[in-house]
Coordinates of C-alpha atoms and ligand atoms in Angstrom, one line a residue:
X6 CA 43.9 -23.4 13.2
X7 CA 44.5 -26.5 16.0
X8 CA 42.3 -29.6 16.0
X9 CA 41.2 -28.2 19.2
X10 CA 40.0 -24.8 18.3
X11 CA 38.4 -26.2 15.1
X12 CA 36.2 -28.6 17.6
X13 CA 35.4 -25.4 19.7
X14 CA 34.6 -23.6 16.6
X15 CA 32.2 -26.5 15.2
X16 CA 30.5 -26.8 18.8
X17 CA 29.7 -23.1 18.9
X18 CA 28.2 -23.1 15.0
X19 CA 26.1 -26.1 16.1
X20 CA 25.2 -24.0 19.2
X21 CA 24.9 -20.7 17.2
X22 CA 22.9 -22.3 14.0
X23 CA 19.4 -23.5 15.8
X24 CA 19.5 -20.2 18.1
X25 CA 19.5 -17.9 15.4
X26 CA 16.9 -19.9 13.7
X27 CA 14.6 -19.3 16.8
X28 CA 15.4 -15.9 17.1
X29 CA 14.7 -15.1 13.1
X30 CA 10.7 -16.6 14.1
X31 CA 10.6 -14.3 16.9
X32 CA 13.4 -12.1 18.5
X33 CA 13.9 -12.8 21.9
X34 CA 15.3 -9.2 22.6
X35 CA 12.6 -6.3 22.7
X36 CA 13.2 -2.9 21.1
X37 CA 14.7 0.1 22.9
X38 CA 11.7 2.1 22.4
X39 CA 9.6 2.8 19.1
X40 CA 9.9 3.8 15.4
X41 CA 7.1 5.2 13.2
X42 CA 7.7 6.3 9.9
X43 CA 4.7 7.9 7.6
X44 CA 3.9 10.4 5.2
X45 CA 3.2 13.4 7.6
X46 CA 4.9 14.6 10.6
X47 CA 1.8 15.4 12.2
X48 CA 0.6 11.8 11.8
X49 CA 3.9 10.5 13.0
X50 CA 3.9 12.8 16.1
X51 CA 0.3 11.4 16.9
X52 CA 1.4 7.8 16.9
X53 CA 4.1 9.1 19.6
X54 CA 1.3 10.8 21.4
X55 CA -0.5 7.9 21.5
X56 CA 2.3 5.4 22.7
X57 CA 3.2 7.9 25.3
X58 CA -0.8 7.5 26.8
X59 CA 0.0 3.9 27.2
X60 CA -1.0 2.7 23.9
X61 CA 0.8 -0.3 22.1
X62 CA 1.7 -0.3 17.9
X63 CA -1.8 -0.8 17.1
X64 CA -3.7 2.0 19.2
X65 CA -0.4 4.0 17.5
X66 CA -1.7 2.6 14.1
X67 CA -5.3 3.7 14.5
X68 CA -3.9 7.1 15.4
X69 CA -1.5 7.7 12.6
X70 CA -4.3 6.3 10.2
X71 CA -6.9 9.0 11.5
X72 CA -4.2 12.2 11.2
X73 CA -3.1 11.0 7.6
X74 CA -7.2 10.7 7.0
X75 CA -7.3 14.6 7.9
X76 CA -4.0 15.6 6.7
X77 CA -3.6 13.8 3.2
X78 CA -7.6 13.7 1.7
X79 CA -5.5 13.9 -1.2
X80 CA -4.2 10.1 -0.5
X81 CA -6.8 8.3 1.9
X82 CA -9.2 9.1 4.4
X83 CA -12.4 7.9 6.2
X84 CA -14.5 7.7 3.4
X85 CA -11.8 5.1 1.7
X86 CA -10.1 1.9 2.9
X87 CA -6.7 0.1 3.8
X88 CA -4.7 -3.1 4.7
X89 CA -3.4 -3.4 8.3
X90 CA -0.8 -5.9 8.4
X91 CA -0.2 -6.2 12.4
X92 CA 2.6 -8.1 14.4
X93 CA 1.5 -9.3 17.8
X94 CA 5.0 -9.4 19.6
X95 CA 3.7 -11.8 22.6
X96 CA 1.7 -14.3 20.2
X97 CA 4.3 -14.3 17.4
X98 CA 0.9 -13.9 15.4
X99 CA 0.7 -12.0 12.2
X100 CA -2.9 -10.9 11.2
X101 CA -3.7 -8.8 8.0
X102 CA -6.8 -6.7 8.4
X103 CA -8.6 -6.0 5.4
X104 CA -10.7 -2.9 5.1
X105 CA -11.1 -2.9 1.9
X106 CA -14.2 -1.2 0.3
X107 CA -16.8 -3.2 -0.9
X108 CA -18.8 -2.5 -4.0
X109 CA -22.7 -1.0 -3.5
X110 CA -25.1 -3.6 -4.7
X111 CA -26.3 -1.0 -7.4
X112 CA -23.1 -0.6 -9.0
X113 CA -23.5 -3.3 -11.5
X114 CA -21.2 -3.0 -14.9
X115 CA -24.0 -1.7 -16.6
X116 CA -24.0 1.4 -14.7
X117 CA -20.7 2.4 -15.9
X118 CA -21.7 2.5 -19.7
X119 CA -22.7 5.5 -21.7
X120 CA -26.1 5.5 -23.6
X121 CA -24.3 4.2 -26.9
X122 CA -22.7 1.2 -24.7
X123 CA -19.3 2.8 -24.4
X124 CA -17.3 3.0 -21.1
X125 CA -18.6 5.9 -18.9
X126 CA -15.0 7.1 -17.6
X127 CA -16.4 10.1 -15.6
X128 CA -18.5 7.9 -14.1
X129 CA -16.0 5.7 -13.2
X130 CA -13.5 8.0 -11.3
X131 CA -15.9 11.0 -10.1
X132 CA -18.8 11.2 -8.0
X133 CA -21.6 8.9 -6.5
X134 CA -20.9 5.8 -8.9
X135 CA -17.1 6.0 -8.2
X136 CA -17.2 5.4 -4.4
X137 CA -17.1 1.8 -2.6
X138 CA -18.7 1.6 0.9
X139 CA -16.0 2.8 2.6
X140 CA -14.0 0.5 5.1
X141 CA -11.1 2.4 7.4
X142 CA -13.8 3.6 10.1
X143 CA -14.1 -0.3 10.7
X144 CA -10.9 -0.7 10.9
X145 CA -10.1 1.8 13.4
X146 CA -12.8 0.2 15.7
X147 CA -11.8 -3.1 15.0
X148 CA -8.2 -2.9 15.6
X149 CA -8.6 -0.8 18.5
X150 CA -10.9 -3.6 19.9
X151 CA -9.1 -6.4 19.1
X152 CA -5.6 -5.8 19.7
X153 CA -5.4 -2.1 21.1
X154 CA -5.3 -1.3 24.7
X155 CA -6.9 2.1 24.6
X156 CA -10.1 3.6 24.2
X157 CA -10.8 4.7 20.6
X158 CA -11.8 8.2 22.3
X159 CA -7.8 8.4 22.9
X160 CA -6.3 7.0 19.6
X161 CA -8.5 9.2 17.9
X162 CA -7.9 12.5 19.9
X163 CA -5.0 13.8 17.8
X164 CA -7.1 13.3 14.4
X165 CA -10.1 15.1 16.2
X166 CA -8.0 18.3 17.3
X167 CA -6.3 18.6 14.0
X168 CA -9.6 18.3 12.2
X169 CA -11.2 21.0 14.2
X170 CA -8.0 23.3 14.9
X171 CA -6.6 22.7 11.4
X172 CA -3.1 22.1 9.7
X173 CA -1.2 24.4 7.4
X174 CA -1.6 23.4 3.7
X175 CA 1.5 22.0 2.0
X176 CA 2.2 22.5 -1.6
X177 CA 1.3 18.7 -2.9
X178 CA -2.2 19.1 -1.1
X179 CA -2.6 22.8 -3.0
X180 CA -1.4 21.2 -6.2
X181 CA -3.6 18.2 -6.2
X182 CA -6.6 20.3 -5.3
X183 CA -6.1 22.6 -8.5
X184 CA -5.6 19.4 -10.8
X185 CA -9.1 18.0 -9.4
X186 CA -10.6 21.6 -8.7
X187 CA -13.0 21.1 -11.5
X188 CA -14.6 17.5 -10.2
X189 CA -14.4 18.7 -6.6
X190 CA -16.2 22.2 -7.0
X191 CA -19.3 20.1 -8.7
X192 CA -20.8 19.2 -5.2
X193 CA -22.1 21.5 -2.5
X194 CA -20.8 19.1 0.2
X195 CA -17.1 19.4 -1.1
X196 CA -17.4 22.8 -1.8
X197 CA -18.8 23.8 1.9
X198 CA -15.1 22.0 3.1
X199 CA -12.8 23.0 0.4
X200 CA -13.8 26.6 -0.4
X201 CA -15.1 27.3 3.4
X202 CA -12.5 30.7 3.3
X203 CA -13.9 31.7 -0.2
X204 CA -11.3 30.4 -2.0
X205 CA -9.2 26.9 -3.2
X206 CA -6.6 25.9 -0.3
X207 CA -3.5 27.7 -0.7
X208 CA 0.0 26.7 0.5
X209 CA 0.9 27.8 4.4
X210 CA -2.7 28.8 4.9
X211 CA -4.6 26.9 7.7
X212 CA -7.3 24.4 6.7
X213 CA -9.9 23.0 9.0
X214 CA -12.6 20.7 8.8
X215 CA -15.3 20.9 11.8
X216 CA -17.6 18.5 9.8
X217 CA -14.4 15.8 9.8
X218 CA -13.9 16.5 13.6
X219 CA -17.7 15.6 14.6
X220 CA -17.8 12.5 12.5
X221 CA -14.8 11.5 14.2
X222 CA -16.1 12.3 17.4
X223 CA -19.2 9.9 17.0
X224 CA -16.9 7.3 15.8
X225 CA -14.9 7.8 19.0
X226 CA -17.8 7.8 20.9
X227 CA -20.0 5.0 19.4
X228 CA -17.7 3.0 17.7
X229 CA -18.7 1.2 14.6
X230 CA -22.4 2.6 15.0
X231 CA -21.6 6.2 15.1
X232 CA -20.0 5.8 11.2
X233 CA -22.3 3.1 9.7
X234 CA -25.4 3.4 11.6
X235 CA -27.3 6.9 12.7
X236 CA -26.2 10.5 12.1
X237 CA -23.6 10.0 10.0
X238 CA -24.6 7.0 7.6
X239 CA -27.6 8.9 7.0
X240 CA -25.7 12.0 5.7
X241 CA -23.9 9.7 3.7
X242 CA -26.5 7.8 1.9
X243 CA -28.6 11.0 1.5
X244 CA -25.2 12.8 0.0
X245 CA -24.8 9.9 -2.4
X246 CA -28.3 9.6 -3.4
X247 CA -28.7 13.4 -3.8
X248 CA -26.1 13.3 -6.5
X249 CA -27.8 10.6 -8.4
X250 CA -26.0 7.4 -6.9
X251 CA -27.8 4.4 -5.1
X252 CA -26.5 3.5 -1.6
X253 CA -28.3 2.3 1.0
X254 CA -28.4 2.4 5.2
X255 CA -28.7 -1.5 5.0
X256 CA -25.1 -1.5 2.9
X257 CA -23.2 1.1 5.2
X258 CA -24.5 -1.3 8.3
X259 CA -23.3 -4.5 6.6
X260 CA -19.7 -3.3 6.2
X261 CA -17.2 -6.1 7.9
X262 CA -13.7 -6.1 8.3
X263 CA -12.3 -9.5 7.1
X264 CA -8.7 -10.7 8.9
X265 CA -7.0 -12.9 6.3
X266 CA -4.0 -15.1 6.4
X267 CA -0.8 -13.1 5.1
X268 CA 1.0 -14.4 2.1
X269 CA 4.7 -15.9 3.7
X270 CA 7.5 -16.8 1.9
X271 CA 11.6 -16.9 2.2
X272 CA 13.5 -15.0 0.3
X273 CA 17.4 -16.0 1.1
X274 CA 17.9 -15.4 4.7
X275 CA 14.4 -13.0 5.0
X276 CA 11.2 -14.6 6.2
X277 CA 8.7 -12.3 4.3
X278 CA 4.8 -11.5 5.7
X279 CA 2.9 -9.7 3.1
X280 CA -0.7 -8.9 1.5
X281 CA -3.2 -11.8 0.6
X282 CA -5.7 -11.0 -2.0
X283 CA -7.8 -8.9 -2.4
X284 CA -4.6 -7.2 -2.8
X285 CA -1.9 -8.7 -5.9
X286 CA 1.3 -7.6 -3.9
X287 CA 1.7 -10.6 -1.9
X288 CA 1.5 -12.8 -4.8
X289 CA 3.7 -11.0 -6.8
X290 CA 6.3 -10.5 -4.3
X291 CA 6.5 -14.1 -3.4
X292 CA 6.6 -14.8 -7.4
X293 CA 9.4 -12.1 -8.2
X294 CA 11.6 -12.8 -5.3
X295 CA 11.4 -16.5 -5.5
X296 CA 12.3 -16.3 -9.2
X297 CA 15.3 -14.1 -8.5
X298 CA 16.7 -16.5 -5.8
X299 CA 18.2 -18.4 -8.5
X300 CA 20.8 -15.7 -8.6
X301 CA 22.9 -13.8 -5.9
X302 CA 22.2 -10.6 -7.3
X303 CA 25.1 -8.9 -5.7
X304 CA 27.6 -10.6 -7.7
X305 CA 26.1 -9.5 -10.9
X306 CA 26.8 -6.3 -12.9
X307 CA 24.0 -3.9 -12.6
X308 CA 22.8 -4.3 -16.1
X309 CA 22.2 -8.2 -16.0
X310 CA 20.9 -7.5 -12.4
X311 CA 18.1 -5.0 -13.7
X312 CA 17.6 -7.1 -16.3
X313 CA 16.8 -10.3 -14.3
X314 CA 14.4 -8.0 -11.9
X315 CA 12.8 -6.5 -14.7
X316 CA 12.2 -10.4 -16.2
X317 CA 10.4 -11.4 -12.8
X318 CA 8.2 -8.1 -12.7
X319 CA 7.3 -8.8 -16.3
X320 CA 6.5 -12.3 -15.6
X321 CA 4.4 -11.7 -11.6
X322 CA 2.4 -8.8 -13.7
X323 CA 1.5 -11.1 -16.5
X324 CA -0.2 -13.9 -13.6
X325 CA -1.9 -10.7 -11.9
X326 CA -3.9 -10.4 -15.3
X327 CA -6.3 -13.6 -14.7
X328 CA -6.2 -15.1 -11.5
X329 CA -6.5 -12.1 -8.9
X330 CA -9.5 -10.8 -7.4
X331 CA -11.6 -10.9 -4.0
X332 CA -10.9 -14.2 -2.3
X333 CA -14.6 -14.3 -1.3
X334 CA -15.7 -14.2 -4.8
X335 CA -13.2 -15.7 -7.1
X336 CA -10.9 -18.9 -6.2
X337 CA -7.5 -17.4 -6.3
X338 CA -4.6 -20.3 -7.1
X339 CA -2.8 -18.7 -4.6
X340 CA -0.9 -21.8 -3.5
X341 CA 0.7 -22.4 -7.1
X342 CA 1.3 -19.1 -7.8
X343 CA 3.4 -18.7 -4.6
X344 CA 5.2 -22.1 -5.0
X345 CA 9.0 -22.1 -5.4
X346 CA 8.2 -24.8 -7.9
X347 CA 6.4 -22.6 -10.0
X348 CA 8.6 -19.9 -9.5
X349 CA 11.6 -22.1 -10.5
X350 CA 9.7 -22.9 -13.8
X351 CA 9.2 -19.2 -14.5
X352 CA 13.1 -18.8 -14.0
X353 CA 13.7 -21.3 -16.8
X354 CA 11.7 -19.1 -19.1
X355 CA 14.2 -16.2 -18.3
X356 CA 17.2 -15.8 -20.8
X357 CA 20.2 -13.8 -19.2
X358 CA 21.3 -12.2 -22.5
X359 CA 17.9 -11.4 -24.0
X360 CA 14.5 -9.4 -22.8
X361 CA 11.5 -11.6 -23.4
X362 CA 8.9 -9.5 -25.1
X363 CA 5.8 -9.3 -23.4
X364 CA 3.5 -10.5 -26.4
X365 CA 5.4 -13.9 -26.3
X366 CA 3.9 -14.3 -22.7
X367 CA 0.0 -15.1 -23.3
X368 CA -2.5 -13.2 -22.1
X369 CA -4.0 -9.8 -22.3
X370 CA -4.0 -6.7 -20.2
X371 CA -5.5 -6.2 -16.7
X372 CA -6.4 -2.7 -15.1
X373 CA -4.0 -1.1 -12.9
X374 CA -4.6 1.2 -9.6
X375 CA -3.7 4.8 -9.6
X376 CA -1.0 6.5 -7.5
X377 CA -2.7 8.1 -4.6
X378 CA -2.4 6.1 -1.7
X379 CA 0.0 6.2 1.9
X380 CA 1.7 4.1 3.9
X381 CA 2.9 4.0 7.3
X382 CA 5.4 1.7 9.3
X383 CA 5.5 1.0 13.1
X384 CA 7.6 -1.1 15.6
X385 CA 6.8 -0.5 19.7
X386 CA 8.9 -1.3 22.7
X387 CA 7.3 -4.5 23.1
X388 CA 8.5 -5.4 19.8
X389 CA 4.7 -5.3 18.1
X390 CA 4.5 -4.2 14.4
X391 CA 2.1 -2.4 12.2
X392 CA 2.4 -1.8 8.4
X393 CA -0.7 0.1 6.7
X394 CA -1.2 1.1 3.6
X395 CA -4.5 2.8 2.9
X396 CA -6.2 4.9 0.0
X397 CA -9.1 6.9 -1.7
X398 CA -7.3 5.5 -5.1
X399 CA -7.0 8.6 -7.3
X400 CA -6.1 12.1 -6.3
X401 CA -9.1 13.5 -3.4
X402 CA -10.9 10.0 -4.3
X403 CA -14.2 10.7 -6.1
X404 CA -14.4 14.3 -5.1
X405 CA -17.4 14.0 -3.4
X406 CA -18.2 15.4 0.3
X407 CA -21.5 14.1 1.5
X408 CA -22.8 17.3 3.1
X409 CA -22.3 17.7 6.9
X410 CA -19.9 14.5 7.2
X411 CA -16.6 16.1 6.0
X412 CA -15.9 12.8 4.4
X413 CA -14.4 12.7 1.4
X414 CA -15.5 9.5 -0.4
X415 CA -13.1 7.2 -2.8
X416 CA -13.3 6.5 -6.5
X417 CA -12.0 2.8 -5.9
X418 CA -14.9 1.5 -7.9
X419 CA -12.4 1.9 -10.5
X420 CA -9.8 -0.7 -9.5
X421 CA -12.7 -3.4 -10.6
X422 CA -12.7 -4.4 -14.5
X423 CA -15.7 -2.5 -14.7
X424 CA -16.2 -3.4 -18.8
X425 CA -14.0 -6.5 -19.3
X426 CA -12.5 -5.9 -22.6
X427 CA -12.7 -2.0 -22.7
X428 CA -9.5 -0.3 -22.2
X429 CA -9.5 1.8 -18.8
X430 CA -7.6 5.1 -18.0
X431 CA -3.9 3.5 -18.9
X432 CA -5.3 1.8 -22.0
X433 CA -5.4 -1.5 -20.5
X434 CA -8.3 -4.3 -19.9
X435 CA -9.5 -6.5 -17.2
X436 CA -11.3 -10.1 -16.6
X437 CA -14.0 -11.6 -14.8
X438 CA -12.1 -12.1 -11.5
X439 CA -12.0 -8.9 -10.9
X440 CA -15.5 -7.7 -12.0
X441 CA -17.6 -5.7 -9.6
X442 CA -20.4 -7.5 -7.7
X443 CA -22.3 -6.6 -4.9
X444 CA -20.2 -6.5 -1.5
X445 CA -17.1 -7.5 -3.6
X446 CA -13.6 -6.1 -3.0
X447 CA -11.8 -4.3 -6.2
X448 CA -8.3 -5.7 -6.5
X449 CA -5.8 -3.8 -4.9
X450 CA -1.5 -3.2 -5.2
X451 CA -1.5 -2.2 -1.7
X452 CA 1.5 -4.2 0.0
X453 CA 2.4 -3.5 3.4
X454 CA 5.1 -6.0 4.5
X455 CA 7.1 -7.6 7.1
X456 CA 10.9 -8.7 6.5
X457 CA 12.7 -10.8 9.3
X458 CA 16.1 -12.0 9.0
X459 CA 18.3 -13.5 12.0
X460 CA 19.8 -9.9 12.2
X461 CA 17.0 -7.6 11.4
X462 CA 13.2 -6.7 11.9
X463 CA 12.0 -4.4 8.9
X464 CA 8.4 -3.0 8.6
X465 CA 7.7 -1.1 4.6
X466 CA 5.2 -0.2 2.3
X467 CA 4.8 2.6 0.1
X468 CA 1.7 4.1 -2.3
X469 CA 2.1 4.3 -6.0
X470 CA -0.5 2.4 -7.5
X471 CA 0.9 -0.7 -9.8
X472 CA 4.6 0.7 -8.7
X473 CA 3.8 0.0 -5.1
X474 CA 4.8 -3.9 -5.9
X475 CA 7.9 -3.4 -7.6
X476 CA 8.9 -0.5 -5.6
X477 CA 8.3 -3.0 -2.1
X478 CA 10.3 -5.4 -4.2
X479 CA 13.4 -2.9 -4.6
X480 CA 13.1 -1.9 -1.0
X481 CA 13.4 -5.7 0.0
X482 CA 16.5 -6.5 -2.3
X483 CA 17.8 -2.9 -1.0
X484 CA 17.6 -4.4 2.7
X485 CA 18.9 -7.6 1.6
X486 CA 22.4 -5.9 -0.1
X487 CA 22.9 -4.4 3.6
X488 CA 21.3 -0.6 2.9
X489 CA 19.9 1.2 5.9
X490 CA 16.1 2.2 6.2
X491 CA 16.8 5.9 5.1
X492 CA 18.9 4.4 2.0
X493 CA 16.1 1.9 1.3
X494 CA 13.8 4.9 1.3
X495 CA 16.0 7.0 -1.2
X496 CA 16.8 4.1 -3.7
X497 CA 16.0 4.8 -6.9
X498 CA 13.1 3.1 -9.0
X499 CA 12.6 1.1 -11.8
X500 CA 9.2 -0.7 -12.8
X501 CA 8.1 -3.3 -15.8
X502 CA 4.8 -4.5 -15.8
X503 CA 4.4 -6.8 -18.5
X504 CA 2.2 -4.8 -20.2
X505 CA 3.3 -1.8 -21.7
X506 CA 6.1 -3.7 -22.7
X507 CA 8.7 -1.1 -21.0
X508 CA 11.0 -0.3 -18.2
X509 CA 10.0 2.8 -16.7
X510 CA 12.8 4.4 -14.8
X511 CA 13.0 7.8 -12.1
X512 CA 15.4 10.5 -12.8
X513 CA 19.0 9.0 -12.2
X514 CA 18.2 5.2 -11.9
X515 CA 20.0 4.2 -14.9
X516 CA 23.5 5.5 -15.6
X517 CA 23.8 6.3 -19.7
X518 CA 26.0 3.3 -19.7
X519 CA 23.7 0.7 -17.8
X520 CA 20.8 2.7 -20.2
X521 CA 22.8 1.4 -23.2
X522 CA 23.2 -2.1 -21.9
X523 CA 19.7 -2.8 -21.3
X524 CA 18.5 -1.8 -24.4
X525 CA 20.9 -3.6 -26.0
X526 CA 19.7 -6.7 -24.2
X527 CA 16.1 -5.7 -26.0
X528 CA 14.7 -3.9 -23.0
X529 CA 12.7 -0.6 -24.4
X530 CA 13.1 2.1 -21.7
X531 CA 11.1 4.9 -20.6
X532 CA 13.6 7.6 -19.0
X533 CA 12.2 10.9 -17.8
X534 CA 12.2 13.1 -20.6
X535 CA 12.0 10.4 -23.2
X536 CA 8.4 10.7 -24.1
X537 CA 9.0 9.1 -27.5
X538 CA 9.5 5.7 -25.5
X539 CA 5.8 5.1 -24.3
X540 CA 4.7 3.9 -21.2
X541 CA 2.0 5.2 -18.9
X542 CA 3.4 8.5 -17.5
X543 CA 6.2 11.0 -17.3
X544 CA 6.7 11.6 -13.6
X545 CA 10.3 11.6 -12.9
X546 CA 9.8 10.2 -9.5
X547 CA 7.2 8.3 -7.8
X548 CA 6.3 6.2 -4.6
X549 CA 6.2 7.6 -0.8
X550 CA 8.3 4.7 0.7
X551 CA 8.2 4.8 4.8
X552 CA 9.8 1.9 6.6
X553 CA 11.2 0.9 10.1
X554 CA 13.8 -1.2 11.3
X555 CA 15.2 -3.0 14.5
X556 CA 18.4 -4.3 14.0
X557 CA 18.8 -7.1 16.4
X558 CA 22.7 -7.0 16.6
X559 CA 23.0 -3.9 18.2
X560 CA 19.2 -3.7 19.5
X561 CA 18.9 -0.4 17.5
X562 CA 15.8 1.4 15.8
X563 CA 16.2 3.2 12.7
X564 CA 13.5 4.6 10.6
X565 CA 13.2 6.1 6.8
X566 CA 11.1 8.6 5.3
X567 CA 10.8 8.8 1.8
X568 CA 13.1 12.2 0.6
X569 CA 10.7 12.4 -2.3
X570 CA 7.9 13.8 0.1
X571 CA 9.0 16.6 2.5
X572 CA 6.3 17.0 4.8
X573 CA 7.1 12.9 6.1
X574 CA 8.8 12.0 8.9
X575 CA 10.4 8.7 10.6
X576 CA 11.5 9.1 13.9
X577 CA 12.7 7.0 16.9
X578 CA 11.6 7.5 20.9
X579 CA 12.6 5.6 23.9
X580 CA 8.9 5.4 24.7
X581 CA 8.2 2.2 26.7
X582 CA 12.0 1.0 27.0
X583 CA 12.3 2.1 30.7
X584 CA 9.1 0.6 31.6
X585 CA 10.9 -2.7 31.7
Ligands
LIG605 N1 -6.4 1.8 -5.2 C1 -4.9 1.7 -5.3 C2 -4.9 0.6 -4.4 O1 -5.6 -0.3 -3.7 O2 -3.8 -0.4 -5.2

């Protein structure tokens, strides 16, 4: 190359480098339309309907969230809570809207003890004492009023219509009902909804929820007061108390969403923006990725790569035990836990040729959350983004519908450490940072996340209890390795959560050779069909990752909907693109 062309190249690099850095902070182009990925096609379609009505990504988020609440009561709903991570393209601002449930004042630790002082697991997960004060309806109002362009009446219209007219029951719904049937049928309000046709919901039948449609209409018409005061609130309190619970109208009226500063950090070329406490996800992600930034993972052979990723998981989950809880109640050492220096210290404790036995890392175990939750991702034509994960906790939450509301209440109280030192459903224990207190929010694993490099903007998240965090980690590593959105949502998954000291993996995640190498490094593996290996479950696949990406180089949008869930849908439409 001639001296002159070298000079030109150097000048170009000087010019290009700072431009890329600026673009990475705030993309200057706008997407060629909108992309939405959610766990149910009706919800994705409702998002596009709302965009066509003139809404932005935040109005669409309300619409998608509300429709998921109607069609996926198995996973989330008006009786539960969620986290909305939002990016406003005009200001470049990211905000985390915390609509997590709050503990009712009466729900002290003593309430979850049996007469002989044992832990009352039934009370923790079923019926009135299992439920926290719901947050999702307040999120709809807050997001629509603060960030949306449309009245709540418009963004809630698809959910109202689907609740009233019904939707076809799908296999996971019918199966889930059978699993929770004994609990659901304890309560007259729940029987009135789920046995309205005289029998349990069956796949293919149309399932209607007229009471829920009316509750949504009151919310659409009266905003916060439509749910948290007046007729609906009175029925919620009456329904909970009739079953032996203790809610008051005052604590419903006192519910408030919180806007929090997201966790931010850098991994290689990516700026990551993710969930702060009361989620444990963002801090754990920052730890794991900053530990892993010490290696070029693509250069490593697969057993070594999996070994290092699993060791980073082990360390982040150990720290999750002690320090994390509701930041309004406990001091979370977030700056330390998310610092690159702290990660470098943890990295130094990893032996590349040997697994670290979990009991060599100090500490004891903490409760982990269960699987039933849902996530959706949106980018609109202005470049606004929404990553939303929402939940009622376990399958169909507490199983309790207060009569006349159509609202299935969560069982999120089980995400607290309800009896420190006593094993929960997974044989693990908890500590004070996450003990219940009136008005406190229980620790979560929900991890809605944005990532942005000079070439790409990505929105992602998934349900899956404690595995949410490691699925989002593997998703980020997948995008970093150059996979597209659909390939990332399909990636085989594995998970290490410190205790139990085992790597769980989905069917096909490891070849026999990789599994053998991992065992030779000292890891215990729990593979599908391998019951002897221990661990806390035997599912062959898990998660329901929904992601959208905006490729800045060719200004194209793509979506990825987890192939494990046949009713999910990712789609791209040119809505809003022609207006410019
Ligand atoms: N209940 C599931 C979670 O919040 O992580």
